[in-house]
């Protein structure tokens, strides 16, 4: 719902910045959550780590009750059928395909970063936490800066992100045993991957300004399905063919996302 919320809170030209702020919260959370979760899992076990979420969830719920602005629904609007009707528009279907390929490629690799770091790179538990922290910090920085790039060169930014991530996946195949190089590459990956959702939420807001809620719901479904497909396929390849094949699959999917995004941009200009 972030795209629909941003459209109702700020002028159209400020939507990318608003979405960057929204996603900045997610990025900031990963700065703390990933390394802290890794540390807690190693010290108090996964049950203890999960239990730590309970007070945080309660605080977040109370905070939202007092901080979220009141936004009355548009009573003049009427339901216009299933959200799947949006797929009848070719630009929506093609754009969501590009988005789906991106998230499949991202999670075909990133889901298995921990076993890669432990088994291939050979980092310790503390080293793993530090790398995850670096990924989170880089992601937060990327989210803060991506709105400027989106306003300047929207589709070029959407294409450059998966292109660079595919390049990183390829470089990891070559330098996977070098801890410092891997840490730098994964930090760059985190910067790009965490910033990318801001671009795709901006795309849905621009493509469906009058139907952003339905479009946002459809995009969430596509993203979740893509994450499931990417992580599952990546896991099967990781187990049966090795980490090199899984990372190679990630690169191929990301390059496919670049191609479909390019086609989407040309379709929009017609």
GROMACS .gro file of C-alpha atoms in nm:
model
  270
    1UNK     CA    1   0.000   0.000   0.000
    2UNK     CA    2   0.300   0.232   0.006
    3UNK     CA    3   0.241   0.364  -0.347
    4UNK     CA    4  -0.126   0.442  -0.283
    5UNK     CA    5  -0.040   0.600   0.053
    6UNK     CA    6   0.232   0.818  -0.097
    7UNK     CA    7   0.000   0.941  -0.373
    8UNK     CA    8  -0.255   1.052  -0.114
    9UNK     CA    9  -0.002   1.221   0.113
   10UNK     CA   10   0.226   1.416  -0.121
   11UNK     CA   11   0.219   1.582  -0.466
   12UNK     CA   12   0.290   1.357  -0.763
   13UNK     CA   13   0.641   1.493  -0.821
   14UNK     CA   14   0.737   1.404  -0.462
   15UNK     CA   15   0.614   1.043  -0.476
   16UNK     CA   16   0.963   0.894  -0.539
   17UNK     CA   17   1.101   1.084  -0.240
   18UNK     CA   18   0.810   0.973  -0.019
   19UNK     CA   19   0.856   0.612  -0.125
   20UNK     CA   20   1.228   0.640  -0.054
   21UNK     CA   21   1.144   0.757   0.298
   22UNK     CA   22   0.898   0.469   0.342
   23UNK     CA   23   1.151   0.214   0.223
   24UNK     CA   24   1.419   0.385   0.428
   25UNK     CA   25   1.245   0.243   0.733
   26UNK     CA   26   1.285  -0.107   0.595
   27UNK     CA   27   1.647  -0.038   0.507
   28UNK     CA   28   1.718   0.102   0.853
   29UNK     CA   29   1.561  -0.205   1.009
   30UNK     CA   30   1.793  -0.433   0.812
   31UNK     CA   31   2.091  -0.240   0.944
   32UNK     CA   32   2.004  -0.366   1.290
   33UNK     CA   33   1.793  -0.676   1.231
   34UNK     CA   34   2.019  -0.889   1.011
   35UNK     CA   35   2.339  -0.873   1.220
   36UNK     CA   36   2.148  -0.869   1.548
   37UNK     CA   37   1.940  -1.169   1.444
   38UNK     CA   38   2.254  -1.356   1.343
   39UNK     CA   39   2.418  -1.273   1.676
   40UNK     CA   40   2.113  -1.366   1.885
   41UNK     CA   41   2.065  -1.688   1.693
   42UNK     CA   42   2.422  -1.789   1.774
   43UNK     CA   43   2.398  -1.694   2.142
   44UNK     CA   44   2.040  -1.760   2.261
   45UNK     CA   45   1.908  -1.979   1.981
   46UNK     CA   46   1.641  -1.915   1.720
   47UNK     CA   47   1.357  -1.936   1.974
   48UNK     CA   48   1.512  -1.661   2.183
   49UNK     CA   49   1.570  -1.450   1.874
   50UNK     CA   50   1.206  -1.495   1.769
   51UNK     CA   51   1.084  -1.408   2.119
   52UNK     CA   52   1.269  -1.075   2.100
   53UNK     CA   53   1.028  -0.974   1.823
   54UNK     CA   54   0.728  -0.972   2.057
   55UNK     CA   55   0.798  -0.646   2.247
   56UNK     CA   56   0.917  -0.479   1.926
   57UNK     CA   57   0.592  -0.570   1.749
   58UNK     CA   58   0.386  -0.434   2.039
   59UNK     CA   59   0.577  -0.105   2.039
   60UNK     CA   60   0.540  -0.076   1.660
   61UNK     CA   61   0.164  -0.133   1.683
   62UNK     CA   62   0.119   0.132   1.951
   63UNK     CA   63   0.341   0.377   1.761
   64UNK     CA   64   0.137   0.332   1.443
   65UNK     CA   65  -0.188   0.392   1.627
   66UNK     CA   66  -0.069   0.739   1.728
   67UNK     CA   67   0.151   0.838   1.435
   68UNK     CA   68  -0.033   0.733   1.119
   69UNK     CA   69  -0.238   1.017   0.965
   70UNK     CA   70  -0.610   0.980   0.907
   71UNK     CA   71  -0.690   0.922   0.540
   72UNK     CA   72  -1.056   0.892   0.455
   73UNK     CA   73  -1.145   0.656   0.174
   74UNK     CA   74  -1.281   0.785  -0.153
   75UNK     CA   75  -1.650   0.709  -0.106
   76UNK     CA   76  -1.727   0.805  -0.462
   77UNK     CA   77  -1.516   0.521  -0.599
   78UNK     CA   78  -1.666   0.179  -0.657
   79UNK     CA   79  -1.503  -0.161  -0.679
   80UNK     CA   80  -1.407  -0.235  -1.035
   81UNK     CA   81  -1.358  -0.609  -1.023
   82UNK     CA   82  -1.060  -0.825  -0.947
   83UNK     CA   83  -0.713  -0.678  -0.938
   84UNK     CA   84  -0.626  -0.929  -1.209
   85UNK     CA   85  -0.813  -0.706  -1.454
   86UNK     CA   86  -0.507  -0.481  -1.450
   87UNK     CA   87  -0.312  -0.751  -1.632
   88UNK     CA   88  -0.525  -0.683  -1.939
   89UNK     CA   89  -0.311  -0.374  -1.988
   90UNK     CA   90   0.001  -0.497  -2.163
   91UNK     CA   91   0.224  -0.235  -2.002
   92UNK     CA   92   0.118  -0.351  -1.655
   93UNK     CA   93   0.173  -0.718  -1.736
   94UNK     CA   94   0.514  -0.656  -1.892
   95UNK     CA   95   0.627  -0.425  -1.613
   96UNK     CA   96   0.523  -0.674  -1.345
   97UNK     CA   97   0.711  -0.945  -1.533
   98UNK     CA   98   1.024  -0.730  -1.517
   99UNK     CA   99   0.967  -0.668  -1.147
  100UNK     CA  100   0.912  -1.039  -1.086
  101UNK     CA  101   1.229  -1.137  -1.270
  102UNK     CA  102   1.425  -0.887  -1.064
  103UNK     CA  103   1.307  -1.027  -0.731
  104UNK     CA  104   1.354  -1.385  -0.849
  105UNK     CA  105   1.712  -1.304  -0.942
  106UNK     CA  106   1.775  -1.120  -0.618
  107UNK     CA  107   1.653  -1.395  -0.388
  108UNK     CA  108   1.794  -1.683  -0.591
  109UNK     CA  109   2.127  -1.554  -0.462
  110UNK     CA  110   2.065  -1.356  -0.146
  111UNK     CA  111   1.866  -1.627   0.032
  112UNK     CA  112   2.180  -1.839   0.037
  113UNK     CA  113   2.434  -1.573   0.127
  114UNK     CA  114   2.483  -1.717   0.475
  115UNK     CA  115   2.577  -2.073   0.366
  116UNK     CA  116   2.792  -1.919   0.093
  117UNK     CA  117   2.979  -1.702   0.343
  118UNK     CA  118   3.020  -1.985   0.592
  119UNK     CA  119   3.112  -2.269   0.354
  120UNK     CA  120   3.285  -2.091   0.066
  121UNK     CA  121   3.425  -1.766   0.202
  122UNK     CA  122   3.488  -1.919   0.543
  123UNK     CA  123   3.386  -1.627   0.765
  124UNK     CA  124   3.332  -1.665   1.139
  125UNK     CA  125   3.007  -1.589   1.321
  126UNK     CA  126   3.129  -1.239   1.407
  127UNK     CA  127   3.247  -1.185   1.051
  128UNK     CA  128   2.907  -1.291   0.921
  129UNK     CA  129   2.736  -1.039   1.148
  130UNK     CA  130   2.970  -0.762   1.032
  131UNK     CA  131   2.906  -0.839   0.665
  132UNK     CA  132   2.530  -0.841   0.722
  133UNK     CA  133   2.565  -0.510   0.904
  134UNK     CA  134   2.759  -0.366   0.609
  135UNK     CA  135   2.487  -0.486   0.370
  136UNK     CA  136   2.223  -0.317   0.582
  137UNK     CA  137   2.411   0.013   0.613
  138UNK     CA  138   2.478   0.019   0.240
  139UNK     CA  139   2.112  -0.054   0.172
  140UNK     CA  140   2.005   0.237   0.389
  141UNK     CA  141   2.241   0.470   0.204
  142UNK     CA  142   2.115   0.345  -0.131
  143UNK     CA  143   1.754   0.402  -0.034
  144UNK     CA  144   1.827   0.760   0.070
  145UNK     CA  145   1.986   0.844  -0.264
  146UNK     CA  146   1.775   0.653  -0.514
  147UNK     CA  147   1.490   0.905  -0.532
  148UNK     CA  148   1.720   1.164  -0.691
  149UNK     CA  149   1.826   0.916  -0.958
  150UNK     CA  150   1.467   0.811  -1.023
  151UNK     CA  151   1.359   1.171  -1.074
  152UNK     CA  152   1.647   1.233  -1.314
  153UNK     CA  153   1.656   0.909  -1.515
  154UNK     CA  154   1.377   0.678  -1.414
  155UNK     CA  155   1.398   0.379  -1.646
  156UNK     CA  156   1.775   0.402  -1.676
  157UNK     CA  157   1.794   0.363  -1.299
  158UNK     CA  158   1.554   0.068  -1.302
  159UNK     CA  159   1.773  -0.104  -1.562
  160UNK     CA  160   2.110  -0.016  -1.412
  161UNK     CA  161   2.029  -0.170  -1.073
  162UNK     CA  162   1.974  -0.530  -1.194
  163UNK     CA  163   2.255  -0.493  -1.447
  164UNK     CA  164   2.505  -0.407  -1.173
  165UNK     CA  165   2.366  -0.681  -0.949
  166UNK     CA  166   2.415  -0.935  -1.228
  167UNK     CA  167   2.773  -0.812  -1.260
  168UNK     CA  168   2.824  -0.857  -0.886
  169UNK     CA  169   2.683  -1.211  -0.904
  170UNK     CA  170   2.935  -1.289  -1.177
  171UNK     CA  171   3.224  -1.139  -0.981
  172UNK     CA  172   3.132  -1.344  -0.675
  173UNK     CA  173   3.188  -1.654  -0.886
  174UNK     CA  174   3.548  -1.544  -0.934
  175UNK     CA  175   3.639  -1.408  -0.590
  176UNK     CA  176   3.411  -1.606  -0.358
  177UNK     CA  177   3.703  -1.721  -0.143
  178UNK     CA  178   3.836  -1.371  -0.070
  179UNK     CA  179   3.655  -1.239   0.237
  180UNK     CA  180   3.727  -0.866   0.202
  181UNK     CA  181   3.638  -0.858  -0.167
  182UNK     CA  182   3.319  -1.052  -0.101
  183UNK     CA  183   3.227  -0.810   0.179
  184UNK     CA  184   3.264  -0.512  -0.055
  185UNK     CA  185   3.066  -0.679  -0.334
  186UNK     CA  186   2.783  -0.783  -0.103
  187UNK     CA  187   2.770  -0.432   0.042
  188UNK     CA  188   2.723  -0.296  -0.310
  189UNK     CA  189   2.460  -0.564  -0.368
  190UNK     CA  190   2.277  -0.449  -0.055
  191UNK     CA  191   2.290  -0.086  -0.166
  192UNK     CA  192   2.135  -0.172  -0.502
  193UNK     CA  193   1.886  -0.436  -0.394
  194UNK     CA  194   1.743  -0.233  -0.106
  195UNK     CA  195   1.700   0.074  -0.325
  196UNK     CA  196   1.526  -0.113  -0.608
  197UNK     CA  197   1.179  -0.149  -0.447
  198UNK     CA  198   1.151   0.230  -0.433
  199UNK     CA  199   1.185   0.233  -0.810
  200UNK     CA  200   0.923  -0.031  -0.868
  201UNK     CA  201   0.674   0.129  -0.629
  202UNK     CA  202   0.729   0.456  -0.811
  203UNK     CA  203   0.664   0.274  -1.138
  204UNK     CA  204   0.329   0.140  -1.019
  205UNK     CA  205   0.234   0.486  -0.891
  206UNK     CA  206   0.315   0.641  -1.229
  207UNK     CA  207   0.157   0.367  -1.436
  208UNK     CA  208  -0.166   0.339  -1.236
  209UNK     CA  209  -0.213   0.674  -1.061
  210UNK     CA  210  -0.590   0.624  -1.039
  211UNK     CA  211  -0.570   0.260  -0.933
  212UNK     CA  212  -0.261   0.254  -0.714
  213UNK     CA  213  -0.421   0.052  -0.434
  214UNK     CA  214  -0.521  -0.235  -0.662
  215UNK     CA  215  -0.194  -0.207  -0.851
  216UNK     CA  216   0.003  -0.209  -0.528
  217UNK     CA  217  -0.181  -0.518  -0.408
  218UNK     CA  218  -0.108  -0.694  -0.735
  219UNK     CA  219   0.257  -0.595  -0.717
  220UNK     CA  220   0.287  -0.730  -0.363
  221UNK     CA  221   0.146  -1.062  -0.484
  222UNK     CA  222   0.390  -1.070  -0.776
  223UNK     CA  223   0.685  -0.983  -0.552
  224UNK     CA  224   0.598  -1.247  -0.292
  225UNK     CA  225   0.547  -1.513  -0.559
  226UNK     CA  226   0.876  -1.414  -0.722
  227UNK     CA  227   1.062  -1.431  -0.391
  228UNK     CA  228   0.920  -1.779  -0.330
  229UNK     CA  229   1.007  -1.898  -0.680
  230UNK     CA  230   1.352  -1.743  -0.676
  231UNK     CA  231   1.451  -1.872  -0.334
  232UNK     CA  232   1.309  -2.220  -0.399
  233UNK     CA  233   1.469  -2.254  -0.741
  234UNK     CA  234   1.794  -2.109  -0.613
  235UNK     CA  235   1.790  -2.356  -0.324
  236UNK     CA  236   1.735  -2.655  -0.551
  237UNK     CA  237   2.018  -2.543  -0.778
  238UNK     CA  238   2.241  -2.464  -0.477
  239UNK     CA  239   2.192  -2.813  -0.332
  240UNK     CA  240   2.216  -3.014  -0.653
  241UNK     CA  241   2.457  -2.819  -0.871
  242UNK     CA  242   2.650  -2.603  -0.626
  243UNK     CA  243   2.664  -2.238  -0.531
  244UNK     CA  244   2.822  -2.137  -0.862
  245UNK     CA  245   2.516  -2.253  -1.054
  246UNK     CA  246   2.280  -2.077  -0.812
  247UNK     CA  247   2.470  -1.749  -0.845
  248UNK     CA  248   2.482  -1.792  -1.222
  249UNK     CA  249   2.105  -1.843  -1.227
  250UNK     CA  250   2.067  -1.521  -1.030
  251UNK     CA  251   2.274  -1.331  -1.285
  252UNK     CA  252   2.069  -1.469  -1.575
  253UNK     CA  253   1.740  -1.371  -1.412
  254UNK     CA  254   1.868  -1.023  -1.337
  255UNK     CA  255   1.983  -0.976  -1.695
  256UNK     CA  256   1.640  -1.091  -1.811
  257UNK     CA  257   1.490  -0.825  -1.583
  258UNK     CA  258   1.707  -0.563  -1.755
  259UNK     CA  259   1.579  -0.670  -2.096
  260UNK     CA  260   1.212  -0.672  -1.998
  261UNK     CA  261   1.249  -0.335  -1.823
  262UNK     CA  262   1.400  -0.192  -2.140
  263UNK     CA  263   1.102  -0.322  -2.336
  264UNK     CA  264   0.867  -0.171  -2.077
  265UNK     CA  265   1.032   0.170  -2.111
  266UNK     CA  266   0.995   0.162  -2.488
  267UNK     CA  267   0.634   0.052  -2.454
  268UNK     CA  268   0.564   0.348  -2.226
  269UNK     CA  269   0.706   0.599  -2.474
  270UNK     CA  270   0.493   0.474  -2.762
   0.00000   0.00000   0.00000
